Structures are given as structure tokens and as C-alpha cells.
Amino acid sequence: MLRNIPENHPRARSLQIRELLVDGFKNGIIVEEGLIAHGRGEAFDYLISEKTTEQALRAMKSAVALMMLAKGPVISVNGNTACICAKEVVKLAEITRARIEVNLFYRTYEREVAIEKLLRENGTKNVYGVGSRASAEIPELMSNRRRVDPDGIYIADVVLVPLEDGDRTEALIKIGKKVIAIDLNPLSRTAQKASVTIVDNVVRAMPKMVELAKQFANLRKSKLQKLAYGFDNTKNLEKSLQYILQGMKSRD
Ligand code: PTJ
């Protein structure tokens, strides 16, 4: 798969992810805009030294606890997420008993089916939101993301949204859902509107969340509640931004 990327290249991992995305584009999983979106993510990742911060880890703990306490958690999957972490999406869904729903901004039936196939190849049996299954609508949302599965996002109490544009999070919050976002940009509308924002790269956050979910499987409900609700997302975002600013200042 790797085209001329030496293992010891200082940016090997980052270049490998780019290759995955380019292949995903060629296979019809992601759109041109997804490549651009990834570039924006990379720029923010650079500002946190491409590492998971303490703050992001705290947010992940709250997020995983929320998913484990939820009655009907759903992981929403778009092109980029499917392309770079389908395996972890399936694992996290399995441990947290979450449903997996395909929800695309640039929705085409061909892309939905390609993403469903990829998720199935990674071990899931049920994929929600594909084709005519997305027959319900999120009110007040004009984009294609409004179309959701009546047995998935529509009835979910907690929705994990790894990496997307900001139109939907606000609409989901308005209809009473808790939204967990993974977004490298702490200033994005999704990041600002979510109930819990994990400011990290999905390629690092998703495997870590799988690990946490395994660890939390035997925790008492009261402990999970403490982790889930004892978390302030406004402070989280402030600290995440401060981290970026401090990092920039220390290079003066
Ligand atoms: O697959 P579709 O049709 O649903 O389209 C998906 C894209 C990504 C094209 C669409 O959601 C979009 O245009 O997104 P935006 O508005 O560019 O927002 C993407 C956000 O994700 C930005 O805030 C980026 O900083 C962030 N981001 C990009 N790559 C990553 C990321 N965050 C975490 N991990 C990444 N790898």
C-alpha cells in the first residue's frame, strides 16, 4: 500500500494517513472536500504536536462513560472517518453497544453503499442510515445530513460525531441529544456546540476510546456517572485553546 514512504521518515504516520485518504477517494469512499477537510485538521494537529493532550484524554473519558451509560448510543460515520478508522468504529460500537449509522454531507447512494461495505468488512453486521433506511429528518437542518435512520440517530440519546462540518451538532443538541465531537479545531462550530469535544485526531482518539471502553466495562454506574457528567466542555475548550497558544508562545 505504501508508495515510497520510508519507515523512518519523520512524518511517516502522517503521510500514511494521507495515502489512506487518497485511496479512499479513488475507491469512492471520500469526496474531494474530504481531502481538503483533512488538510485543515492536519494544520491544527501540528499545533498540538500531533499528540493526544491530557485535556483530550479527559474528554475521551467523559465521552466513553456517556456512551456506556446511554440507552441508545449511535456512532455517526462519514467518508473520512470510514476511511481512516473503520476498524475502531466497529470495535467501539461493539463494546459500548452503539449502532453505526452512515450520515453524509455529500450524500450519494454509491458512497453510502461503499462505506457500508467497508464497515461490514471490518466486522459489523448492521449498518444504519443507508438508502431508504434514512427516512426520518432532523428538524431545522437544511443539508443532506438531516436525513437519518428512524432506528438510529433519530432515536439516539448520545451521538458520537467524529469529524464533520458544523451544521448538524447544533440541530441534534436542540432536539435533546448529547453530542460527542472529535475535532482537531477547538474553534469550529461543531467543537463549540457539542456536549463533549475531543480535540484530537480521530486516528489517535478512536483507538484510545476503544481501550478506555474496555477498561470501563467493569466500572460501577456511579463511577461512570462521575466521569460522564463531571466534565465542563466550556473549560475543556478554553484549556485546549490555551494549550495551542502556550505551545506557540514557547517557540518565540
Ligand atoms: O463524507 P461527507 O460527505 O460527510 O463529508 C465530510 C467532510 C469532512 C467533507 C465535511 O464534513 C466537511 O466539509 O467538513 P469540514 O467543514 O471541513 O470540517 C471538518 C472538521 O474536521 C474541521 O474542523 C477539521 O479541523 C476537522 N478534522 C479534519 N481531519 C480531522 C479532523 N478532526 C479530527 N481528526 C482528523 N483526522
PDB file of C-alpha atoms and ligand atoms in Angstrom:
ATOM      1  CA  MET A   1       0.000   0.000   0.000  1.00  0.00           C
ATOM      2  CA  LEU A   2       2.741   2.469   0.957  1.00  0.00           C
ATOM      3  CA  ARG A   3       4.079   4.390  -2.000  1.00  0.00           C
ATOM      4  CA  ASN A   4       7.727   5.304  -1.399  1.00  0.00           C
ATOM      5  CA  ILE A   5       7.377   6.346   2.240  1.00  0.00           C
ATOM      6  CA  PRO A   6      10.487   5.270   4.167  1.00  0.00           C
ATOM      7  CA  GLU A   7       9.557   3.766   7.564  1.00  0.00           C
ATOM      8  CA  ASN A   8      11.942   6.157   9.298  1.00  0.00           C
ATOM      9  CA  HIS A   9      10.604   9.283   7.634  1.00  0.00           C
ATOM     10  CA  PRO A  10       9.870  11.777  10.445  1.00  0.00           C
ATOM     11  CA  ARG A  11       6.350  12.267   9.123  1.00  0.00           C
ATOM     12  CA  ALA A  12       5.732   8.653   8.057  1.00  0.00           C
ATOM     13  CA  ARG A  13       2.484   8.246  10.019  1.00  0.00           C
ATOM     14  CA  SER A  14       1.030  11.451   8.692  1.00  0.00           C
ATOM     15  CA  LEU A  15       1.977  10.514   5.119  1.00  0.00           C
ATOM     16  CA  GLN A  16       0.457   7.050   5.551  1.00  0.00           C
ATOM     17  CA  ILE A  17      -2.840   8.610   6.603  1.00  0.00           C
ATOM     18  CA  ARG A  18      -2.733  10.826   3.531  1.00  0.00           C
ATOM     19  CA  GLU A  19      -2.299   7.729   1.390  1.00  0.00           C
ATOM     20  CA  LEU A  20      -5.268   6.051   3.030  1.00  0.00           C
ATOM     21  CA  LEU A  21      -7.349   9.121   2.221  1.00  0.00           C
ATOM     22  CA  VAL A  22      -6.170   9.269  -1.383  1.00  0.00           C
ATOM     23  CA  ASP A  23      -7.025   5.562  -1.767  1.00  0.00           C
ATOM     24  CA  GLY A  24     -10.388   6.250  -0.100  1.00  0.00           C
ATOM     25  CA  PHE A  25     -11.008   8.974  -2.633  1.00  0.00           C
ATOM     26  CA  LYS A  26     -10.151   6.667  -5.531  1.00  0.00           C
ATOM     27  CA  ASN A  27     -12.472   3.984  -4.085  1.00  0.00           C
ATOM     28  CA  GLY A  28     -15.387   6.391  -3.827  1.00  0.00           C
ATOM     29  CA  ILE A  29     -15.457   6.475  -0.003  1.00  0.00           C
ATOM     30  CA  ILE A  30     -14.485  10.090   0.451  1.00  0.00           C
ATOM     31  CA  VAL A  31     -15.067  13.235  -1.580  1.00  0.00           C
ATOM     32  CA  GLU A  32     -12.566  15.869  -2.803  1.00  0.00           C
ATOM     33  CA  GLU A  33     -13.803  18.127   0.005  1.00  0.00           C
ATOM     34  CA  GLY A  34     -12.819  15.409   2.477  1.00  0.00           C
ATOM     35  CA  LEU A  35      -9.200  15.751   1.380  1.00  0.00           C
ATOM     36  CA  ILE A  36      -9.383  19.492   1.973  1.00  0.00           C
ATOM     37  CA  ALA A  37     -11.020  18.962   5.371  1.00  0.00           C
ATOM     38  CA  HIS A  38      -8.167  16.633   6.325  1.00  0.00           C
ATOM     39  CA  GLY A  39      -5.647  19.347   5.439  1.00  0.00           C
ATOM     40  CA  ARG A  40      -7.371  21.706   7.846  1.00  0.00           C
ATOM     41  CA  GLY A  41      -7.227  19.018  10.506  1.00  0.00           C
ATOM     42  CA  GLU A  42      -3.518  18.448   9.881  1.00  0.00           C
ATOM     43  CA  ALA A  43      -2.794  22.134  10.436  1.00  0.00           C
ATOM     44  CA  PHE A  44      -4.435  22.002  13.868  1.00  0.00           C
ATOM     45  CA  ASP A  45      -2.760  18.686  14.636  1.00  0.00           C
ATOM     46  CA  TYR A  46       0.610  20.338  14.048  1.00  0.00           C
ATOM     47  CA  LEU A  47      -0.288  22.913  16.689  1.00  0.00           C
ATOM     48  CA  ILE A  48      -0.740  20.194  19.324  1.00  0.00           C
ATOM     49  CA  SER A  49       2.485  18.448  18.221  1.00  0.00           C
ATOM     50  CA  GLU A  50       0.447  15.544  16.798  1.00  0.00           C
ATOM     51  CA  LYS A  51      -0.029  14.158  20.313  1.00  0.00           C
ATOM     52  CA  THR A  52      -3.035  13.409  22.483  1.00  0.00           C
ATOM     53  CA  THR A  53      -3.158  16.076  25.188  1.00  0.00           C
ATOM     54  CA  GLU A  54      -4.138  15.477  28.835  1.00  0.00           C
ATOM     55  CA  GLN A  55      -7.197  17.565  28.135  1.00  0.00           C
ATOM     56  CA  ALA A  56      -8.251  15.405  25.184  1.00  0.00           C
ATOM     57  CA  LEU A  57      -7.817  12.295  27.316  1.00  0.00           C
ATOM     58  CA  ARG A  58     -10.137  13.763  29.961  1.00  0.00           C
ATOM     59  CA  ALA A  59     -12.713  14.493  27.287  1.00  0.00           C
ATOM     60  CA  MET A  60     -12.419  10.929  25.956  1.00  0.00           C
ATOM     61  CA  LYS A  61     -13.089   9.516  29.427  1.00  0.00           C
ATOM     62  CA  SER A  62     -16.246  11.586  29.734  1.00  0.00           C
ATOM     63  CA  ALA A  63     -17.296  10.639  26.191  1.00  0.00           C
ATOM     64  CA  VAL A  64     -16.803   6.903  26.659  1.00  0.00           C
ATOM     65  CA  ALA A  65     -18.607   6.977  30.020  1.00  0.00           C
ATOM     66  CA  LEU A  66     -21.509   8.840  28.360  1.00  0.00           C
ATOM     67  CA  MET A  67     -21.699   6.191  25.661  1.00  0.00           C
ATOM     68  CA  MET A  68     -21.646   3.385  28.201  1.00  0.00           C
ATOM     69  CA  LEU A  69     -24.445   4.979  30.212  1.00  0.00           C
ATOM     70  CA  ALA A  70     -26.559   5.748  27.145  1.00  0.00           C
ATOM     71  CA  LYS A  71     -29.730   3.821  26.307  1.00  0.00           C
ATOM     72  CA  GLY A  72     -29.213   4.129  22.577  1.00  0.00           C
ATOM     73  CA  PRO A  73     -25.784   5.420  21.552  1.00  0.00           C
ATOM     74  CA  VAL A  74     -25.003   5.868  17.853  1.00  0.00           C
ATOM     75  CA  ILE A  75     -21.684   6.401  16.063  1.00  0.00           C
ATOM     76  CA  SER A  76     -22.219   8.575  13.014  1.00  0.00           C
ATOM     77  CA  VAL A  77     -19.835   7.769  10.181  1.00  0.00           C
ATOM     78  CA  ASN A  78     -18.880   9.970   7.237  1.00  0.00           C
ATOM     79  CA  GLY A  79     -16.395   9.353   4.430  1.00  0.00           C
ATOM     80  CA  ASN A  80     -13.228  10.487   6.209  1.00  0.00           C
ATOM     81  CA  THR A  81     -13.994   8.562   9.387  1.00  0.00           C
ATOM     82  CA  ALA A  82     -14.752   5.347   7.495  1.00  0.00           C
ATOM     83  CA  CYS A  83     -11.576   5.720   5.502  1.00  0.00           C
ATOM     84  CA  ILE A  84      -9.160   6.208   8.383  1.00  0.00           C
ATOM     85  CA  CYS A  85     -10.714   4.312  11.290  1.00  0.00           C
ATOM     86  CA  ALA A  86     -13.439   1.873  10.217  1.00  0.00           C
ATOM     87  CA  LYS A  87     -11.940  -0.881  12.389  1.00  0.00           C
ATOM     88  CA  GLU A  88     -12.012   1.237  15.556  1.00  0.00           C
ATOM     89  CA  VAL A  89     -15.561   2.442  14.833  1.00  0.00           C
ATOM     90  CA  VAL A  90     -16.713  -1.182  14.727  1.00  0.00           C
ATOM     91  CA  LYS A  91     -14.792  -2.106  17.909  1.00  0.00           C
ATOM     92  CA  LEU A  92     -16.048   0.891  19.879  1.00  0.00           C
ATOM     93  CA  ALA A  93     -19.620   0.205  18.759  1.00  0.00           C
ATOM     94  CA  GLU A  94     -19.322  -3.397  19.871  1.00  0.00           C
ATOM     95  CA  ILE A  95     -18.094  -2.563  23.397  1.00  0.00           C
ATOM     96  CA  THR A  96     -20.467   0.355  24.002  1.00  0.00           C
ATOM     97  CA  ARG A  97     -23.452  -1.377  22.275  1.00  0.00           C
ATOM     98  CA  ALA A  98     -23.694   1.539  19.882  1.00  0.00           C
ATOM     99  CA  ARG A  99     -25.348   1.470  16.479  1.00  0.00           C
ATOM    100  CA  ILE A 100     -23.341   2.571  13.480  1.00  0.00           C
ATOM    101  CA  GLU A 101     -25.048   4.954  11.079  1.00  0.00           C
ATOM    102  CA  VAL A 102     -23.737   6.336   7.788  1.00  0.00           C
ATOM    103  CA  ASN A 103     -24.512  10.038   7.567  1.00  0.00           C
ATOM    104  CA  LEU A 104     -23.021  12.083   4.772  1.00  0.00           C
ATOM    105  CA  PHE A 105     -22.914  15.734   3.874  1.00  0.00           C
ATOM    106  CA  TYR A 106     -22.212  14.920   0.224  1.00  0.00           C
ATOM    107  CA  ARG A 107     -24.721  12.111   0.141  1.00  0.00           C
ATOM    108  CA  THR A 108     -24.876   9.706  -2.779  1.00  0.00           C
ATOM    109  CA  TYR A 109     -26.231   6.180  -2.671  1.00  0.00           C
ATOM    110  CA  GLU A 110     -22.972   4.849  -4.163  1.00  0.00           C
ATOM    111  CA  ARG A 111     -20.917   6.365  -1.328  1.00  0.00           C
ATOM    112  CA  GLU A 112     -23.319   5.096   1.332  1.00  0.00           C
ATOM    113  CA  VAL A 113     -23.043   1.580  -0.031  1.00  0.00           C
ATOM    114  CA  ALA A 114     -19.236   1.773  -0.349  1.00  0.00           C
ATOM    115  CA  ILE A 115     -18.962   2.912   3.286  1.00  0.00           C
ATOM    116  CA  GLU A 116     -21.410   0.242   4.450  1.00  0.00           C
ATOM    117  CA  LYS A 117     -19.310  -2.394   2.670  1.00  0.00           C
ATOM    118  CA  LEU A 118     -16.125  -1.151   4.320  1.00  0.00           C
ATOM    119  CA  LEU A 119     -17.754  -1.231   7.761  1.00  0.00           C
ATOM    120  CA  ARG A 120     -19.043  -4.759   7.154  1.00  0.00           C
ATOM    121  CA  GLU A 121     -15.584  -5.869   6.036  1.00  0.00           C
ATOM    122  CA  ASN A 122     -14.361  -4.579   9.389  1.00  0.00           C
ATOM    123  CA  GLY A 123     -16.748  -6.809  11.276  1.00  0.00           C
ATOM    124  CA  THR A 124     -20.106  -5.134  11.813  1.00  0.00           C
ATOM    125  CA  LYS A 125     -23.347  -6.807  10.770  1.00  0.00           C
ATOM    126  CA  ASN A 126     -25.727  -3.887  10.984  1.00  0.00           C
ATOM    127  CA  VAL A 127     -25.227  -0.520   9.350  1.00  0.00           C
ATOM    128  CA  TYR A 128     -27.963   2.081   9.742  1.00  0.00           C
ATOM    129  CA  GLY A 129     -28.868   5.060   7.567  1.00  0.00           C
ATOM    130  CA  VAL A 130     -28.158   3.613   4.130  1.00  0.00           C
ATOM    131  CA  GLY A 131     -30.542   4.335   1.241  1.00  0.00           C
ATOM    132  CA  SER A 132     -34.242   4.260   2.095  1.00  0.00           C
ATOM    133  CA  ARG A 133     -33.439   3.479   5.754  1.00  0.00           C
ATOM    134  CA  ALA A 134     -32.638   7.184   6.237  1.00  0.00           C
ATOM    135  CA  SER A 135     -36.309   8.073   6.172  1.00  0.00           C
ATOM    136  CA  ALA A 136     -36.530  10.386   9.198  1.00  0.00           C
ATOM    137  CA  GLU A 137     -35.471  14.044   9.299  1.00  0.00           C
ATOM    138  CA  ILE A 138     -33.728  16.219  11.863  1.00  0.00           C
ATOM    139  CA  PRO A 139     -35.815  19.406  12.103  1.00  0.00           C
ATOM    140  CA  GLU A 140     -34.352  22.799  11.128  1.00  0.00           C
ATOM    141  CA  LEU A 141     -31.485  21.241   9.208  1.00  0.00           C
ATOM    142  CA  MET A 142     -31.229  22.018   5.515  1.00  0.00           C
ATOM    143  CA  SER A 143     -28.222  19.922   4.474  1.00  0.00           C
ATOM    144  CA  ASN A 144     -28.330  16.270   3.436  1.00  0.00           C
ATOM    145  CA  ARG A 145     -27.250  15.398   6.941  1.00  0.00           C
ATOM    146  CA  ARG A 146     -30.866  15.979   8.013  1.00  0.00           C
ATOM    147  CA  ARG A 147     -31.824  12.530   6.665  1.00  0.00           C
ATOM    148  CA  VAL A 148     -31.362   9.971   9.413  1.00  0.00           C
ATOM    149  CA  ASP A 149     -32.418   6.459  10.300  1.00  0.00           C
ATOM    150  CA  PRO A 150     -35.590   6.291  12.481  1.00  0.00           C
ATOM    151  CA  ASP A 151     -33.946   3.368  14.310  1.00  0.00           C
ATOM    152  CA  GLY A 152     -30.554   5.077  14.603  1.00  0.00           C
ATOM    153  CA  ILE A 153     -29.668   8.737  15.110  1.00  0.00           C
ATOM    154  CA  TYR A 154     -33.338   9.742  15.219  1.00  0.00           C
ATOM    155  CA  ILE A 155     -33.963   7.876  18.475  1.00  0.00           C
ATOM    156  CA  ALA A 156     -30.420   8.027  19.907  1.00  0.00           C
ATOM    157  CA  ASP A 157     -29.728   9.760  23.211  1.00  0.00           C
ATOM    158  CA  VAL A 158     -25.961  10.048  22.615  1.00  0.00           C
ATOM    159  CA  VAL A 159     -24.378  10.551  19.189  1.00  0.00           C
ATOM    160  CA  LEU A 160     -20.646  10.331  18.533  1.00  0.00           C
ATOM    161  CA  VAL A 161     -19.674  12.525  15.617  1.00  0.00           C
ATOM    162  CA  PRO A 162     -16.071  12.021  14.607  1.00  0.00           C
ATOM    163  CA  LEU A 163     -15.005  14.856  12.299  1.00  0.00           C
ATOM    164  CA  GLU A 164     -17.689  16.773  10.398  1.00  0.00           C
ATOM    165  CA  ASP A 165     -18.825  20.216   9.392  1.00  0.00           C
ATOM    166  CA  GLY A 166     -20.795  22.165  11.924  1.00  0.00           C
ATOM    167  CA  ASP A 167     -24.363  22.228  10.718  1.00  0.00           C
ATOM    168  CA  ARG A 168     -25.686  19.161  12.457  1.00  0.00           C
ATOM    169  CA  THR A 169     -24.353  19.217  16.013  1.00  0.00           C
ATOM    170  CA  GLU A 170     -26.428  22.251  16.969  1.00  0.00           C
ATOM    171  CA  ALA A 171     -29.579  20.707  15.473  1.00  0.00           C
ATOM    172  CA  LEU A 172     -29.018  17.444  17.364  1.00  0.00           C
ATOM    173  CA  ILE A 173     -28.470  19.297  20.647  1.00  0.00           C
ATOM    174  CA  LYS A 174     -31.705  21.235  20.051  1.00  0.00           C
ATOM    175  CA  ILE A 175     -33.696  18.005  19.918  1.00  0.00           C
ATOM    176  CA  GLY A 176     -32.232  16.866  23.214  1.00  0.00           C
ATOM    177  CA  LYS A 177     -29.348  14.632  22.236  1.00  0.00           C
ATOM    178  CA  LYS A 178     -25.901  14.622  23.775  1.00  0.00           C
ATOM    179  CA  VAL A 179     -23.288  15.035  21.062  1.00  0.00           C
ATOM    180  CA  ILE A 180     -19.676  13.921  21.354  1.00  0.00           C
ATOM    181  CA  ALA A 181     -17.426  15.520  18.738  1.00  0.00           C
ATOM    182  CA  ILE A 182     -13.885  14.622  17.756  1.00  0.00           C
ATOM    183  CA  ASP A 183     -12.470  17.698  16.081  1.00  0.00           C
ATOM    184  CA  LEU A 184      -8.912  18.985  15.946  1.00  0.00           C
ATOM    185  CA  ASN A 185     -10.179  22.535  15.605  1.00  0.00           C
ATOM    186  CA  PRO A 186     -11.379  23.751  19.032  1.00  0.00           C
ATOM    187  CA  LEU A 187     -12.866  26.844  17.368  1.00  0.00           C
ATOM    188  CA  SER A 188     -15.119  25.012  14.905  1.00  0.00           C
ATOM    189  CA  ARG A 189     -18.876  25.255  15.288  1.00  0.00           C
ATOM    190  CA  THR A 190     -19.105  21.534  15.930  1.00  0.00           C
ATOM    191  CA  ALA A 191     -16.459  21.777  18.670  1.00  0.00           C
ATOM    192  CA  GLN A 192     -18.175  24.767  20.254  1.00  0.00           C
ATOM    193  CA  LYS A 193     -21.693  23.318  20.188  1.00  0.00           C
ATOM    194  CA  ALA A 194     -21.005  19.712  21.222  1.00  0.00           C
ATOM    195  CA  SER A 195     -21.684  18.376  24.735  1.00  0.00           C
ATOM    196  CA  VAL A 196     -18.184  16.870  24.860  1.00  0.00           C
ATOM    197  CA  THR A 197     -15.445  17.839  22.407  1.00  0.00           C
ATOM    198  CA  ILE A 198     -12.356  15.715  21.988  1.00  0.00           C
ATOM    199  CA  VAL A 199      -9.697  17.959  20.454  1.00  0.00           C
ATOM    200  CA  ASP A 200      -7.584  15.249  18.901  1.00  0.00           C
ATOM    201  CA  ASN A 201      -7.008  13.401  15.655  1.00  0.00           C
ATOM    202  CA  VAL A 202      -9.574  10.639  15.101  1.00  0.00           C
ATOM    203  CA  VAL A 203      -6.724   8.260  14.264  1.00  0.00           C
ATOM    204  CA  ARG A 204      -5.401   8.636  17.819  1.00  0.00           C
ATOM    205  CA  ALA A 205      -8.704   9.236  19.615  1.00  0.00           C
ATOM    206  CA  MET A 206     -10.658   6.241  18.323  1.00  0.00           C
ATOM    207  CA  PRO A 207      -8.165   3.511  19.373  1.00  0.00           C
ATOM    208  CA  LYS A 208      -7.761   5.221  22.749  1.00  0.00           C
ATOM    209  CA  MET A 209     -11.534   5.285  23.203  1.00  0.00           C
ATOM    210  CA  VAL A 210     -11.695   1.565  22.422  1.00  0.00           C
ATOM    211  CA  GLU A 211      -9.062   0.980  25.115  1.00  0.00           C
ATOM    212  CA  LEU A 212     -10.979   3.135  27.623  1.00  0.00           C
ATOM    213  CA  ALA A 213     -14.259   1.375  26.844  1.00  0.00           C
ATOM    214  CA  LYS A 214     -12.615  -1.976  27.649  1.00  0.00           C
ATOM    215  CA  GLN A 215     -11.279  -0.544  30.925  1.00  0.00           C
ATOM    216  CA  PHE A 216     -14.660   0.974  31.846  1.00  0.00           C
ATOM    217  CA  ALA A 217     -16.637  -2.203  31.163  1.00  0.00           C
ATOM    218  CA  ASN A 218     -16.497  -3.209  34.833  1.00  0.00           C
ATOM    219  CA  LEU A 219     -16.919   0.223  36.409  1.00  0.00           C
ATOM    220  CA  ARG A 220     -19.850   0.906  38.698  1.00  0.00           C
ATOM    221  CA  LYS A 221     -22.633   3.144  37.365  1.00  0.00           C
ATOM    222  CA  SER A 222     -21.843   5.839  39.938  1.00  0.00           C
ATOM    223  CA  LYS A 223     -18.228   5.992  38.779  1.00  0.00           C
ATOM    224  CA  LEU A 224     -19.306   6.215  35.132  1.00  0.00           C
ATOM    225  CA  GLN A 225     -21.735   8.998  36.031  1.00  0.00           C
ATOM    226  CA  LYS A 226     -18.947  10.935  37.721  1.00  0.00           C
ATOM    227  CA  LEU A 227     -16.733  10.630  34.641  1.00  0.00           C
ATOM    228  CA  ALA A 228     -19.557  11.433  32.234  1.00  0.00           C
ATOM    229  CA  TYR A 229     -21.181  14.398  33.967  1.00  0.00           C
ATOM    230  CA  GLY A 230     -18.328  15.879  35.999  1.00  0.00           C
ATOM    231  CA  PHE A 231     -16.955  17.417  32.829  1.00  0.00           C
ATOM    232  CA  ASP A 232     -17.252  21.011  31.684  1.00  0.00           C
ATOM    233  CA  ASN A 233     -16.936  21.409  27.920  1.00  0.00           C
ATOM    234  CA  THR A 234     -16.547  25.199  28.028  1.00  0.00           C
ATOM    235  CA  LYS A 235     -13.499  24.824  30.291  1.00  0.00           C
ATOM    236  CA  ASN A 236     -12.274  21.937  28.134  1.00  0.00           C
ATOM    237  CA  LEU A 237     -12.304  24.109  25.014  1.00  0.00           C
ATOM    238  CA  GLU A 238     -10.653  27.033  26.830  1.00  0.00           C
ATOM    239  CA  LYS A 239      -7.868  24.736  28.056  1.00  0.00           C
ATOM    240  CA  SER A 240      -7.442  23.169  24.613  1.00  0.00           C
ATOM    241  CA  LEU A 241      -7.045  26.609  23.069  1.00  0.00           C
ATOM    242  CA  GLN A 242      -4.672  27.724  25.835  1.00  0.00           C
ATOM    243  CA  TYR A 243      -2.560  24.644  25.134  1.00  0.00           C
ATOM    244  CA  ILE A 244      -2.209  25.665  21.490  1.00  0.00           C
ATOM    245  CA  LEU A 245      -1.426  29.281  22.395  1.00  0.00           C
ATOM    246  CA  GLN A 246       1.166  28.315  25.026  1.00  0.00           C
ATOM    247  CA  GLY A 247       2.825  25.975  22.532  1.00  0.00           C
ATOM    248  CA  MET A 248       3.104  28.792  20.020  1.00  0.00           C
ATOM    249  CA  LYS A 249       4.435  31.258  22.602  1.00  0.00           C
ATOM    250  CA  SER A 250       7.098  28.847  23.810  1.00  0.00           C
ATOM    251  CA  ARG A 251       8.575  28.865  20.290  1.00  0.00           C
ATOM    252  CA  ASP A 252       9.284  32.625  20.495  1.00  0.00           C
TER     253      ASP A 252
HETATM  254  O1  PTJ B   1     -18.148  12.414   3.962  1.00  0.00           O
HETATM  255  P1  PTJ B   1     -19.048  13.613   3.943  1.00  0.00           P
HETATM  256  O2  PTJ B   1     -19.817  13.725   2.637  1.00  0.00           O
HETATM  257  O3  PTJ B   1     -19.986  13.640   5.115  1.00  0.00           O
HETATM  258  O4  PTJ B   1     -18.153  14.945   4.029  1.00  0.00           O
HETATM  259  C1  PTJ B   1     -17.289  15.074   5.078  1.00  0.00           C
HETATM  260  C2  PTJ B   1     -16.486  16.409   5.111  1.00  0.00           C
HETATM  261  C3  PTJ B   1     -15.289  16.182   6.020  1.00  0.00           C
HETATM  262  C4  PTJ B   1     -16.032  16.749   3.716  1.00  0.00           C
HETATM  263  C5  PTJ B   1     -17.386  17.519   5.655  1.00  0.00           C
HETATM  264  O5  PTJ B   1     -17.869  17.106   6.901  1.00  0.00           O
HETATM  265  C6  PTJ B   1     -16.646  18.855   5.771  1.00  0.00           C
HETATM  266  O6  PTJ B   1     -16.589  19.643   4.844  1.00  0.00           O
HETATM  267  O7  PTJ B   1     -16.077  19.076   6.947  1.00  0.00           O
HETATM  268  P2  PTJ B   1     -15.330  20.462   7.372  1.00  0.00           P
HETATM  269  O8  PTJ B   1     -16.304  21.598   7.422  1.00  0.00           O
HETATM  270  O9  PTJ B   1     -14.114  20.675   6.565  1.00  0.00           O
HETATM  271  O10 PTJ B   1     -14.939  20.133   8.858  1.00  0.00           O
HETATM  272  C7  PTJ B   1     -14.083  19.100   9.182  1.00  0.00           C
HETATM  273  C8  PTJ B   1     -13.541  19.354  10.597  1.00  0.00           C
HETATM  274  O11 PTJ B   1     -12.844  18.198  10.988  1.00  0.00           O
HETATM  275  C9  PTJ B   1     -12.548  20.537  10.659  1.00  0.00           C
HETATM  276  O12 PTJ B   1     -12.810  21.285  11.824  1.00  0.00           O
HETATM  277  C10 PTJ B   1     -11.173  19.848  10.742  1.00  0.00           C
HETATM  278  O13 PTJ B   1     -10.258  20.592  11.516  1.00  0.00           O
HETATM  279  C11 PTJ B   1     -11.524  18.544  11.433  1.00  0.00           C
HETATM  280  N1  PTJ B   1     -10.659  17.419  11.065  1.00  0.00           N
HETATM  281  C12 PTJ B   1     -10.149  17.100   9.849  1.00  0.00           C
HETATM  282  N2  PTJ B   1      -9.443  15.963   9.900  1.00  0.00           N
HETATM  283  C13 PTJ B   1      -9.504  15.517  11.181  1.00  0.00           C
HETATM  284  C14 PTJ B   1     -10.276  16.448  11.929  1.00  0.00           C
HETATM  285  N3  PTJ B   1     -10.519  16.279  13.237  1.00  0.00           N
HETATM  286  C15 PTJ B   1     -10.028  15.164  13.840  1.00  0.00           C
HETATM  287  N4  PTJ B   1      -9.288  14.242  13.192  1.00  0.00           N
HETATM  288  C16 PTJ B   1      -8.994  14.367  11.871  1.00  0.00           C
HETATM  289  N5  PTJ B   1      -8.265  13.438  11.247  1.00  0.00           N
END
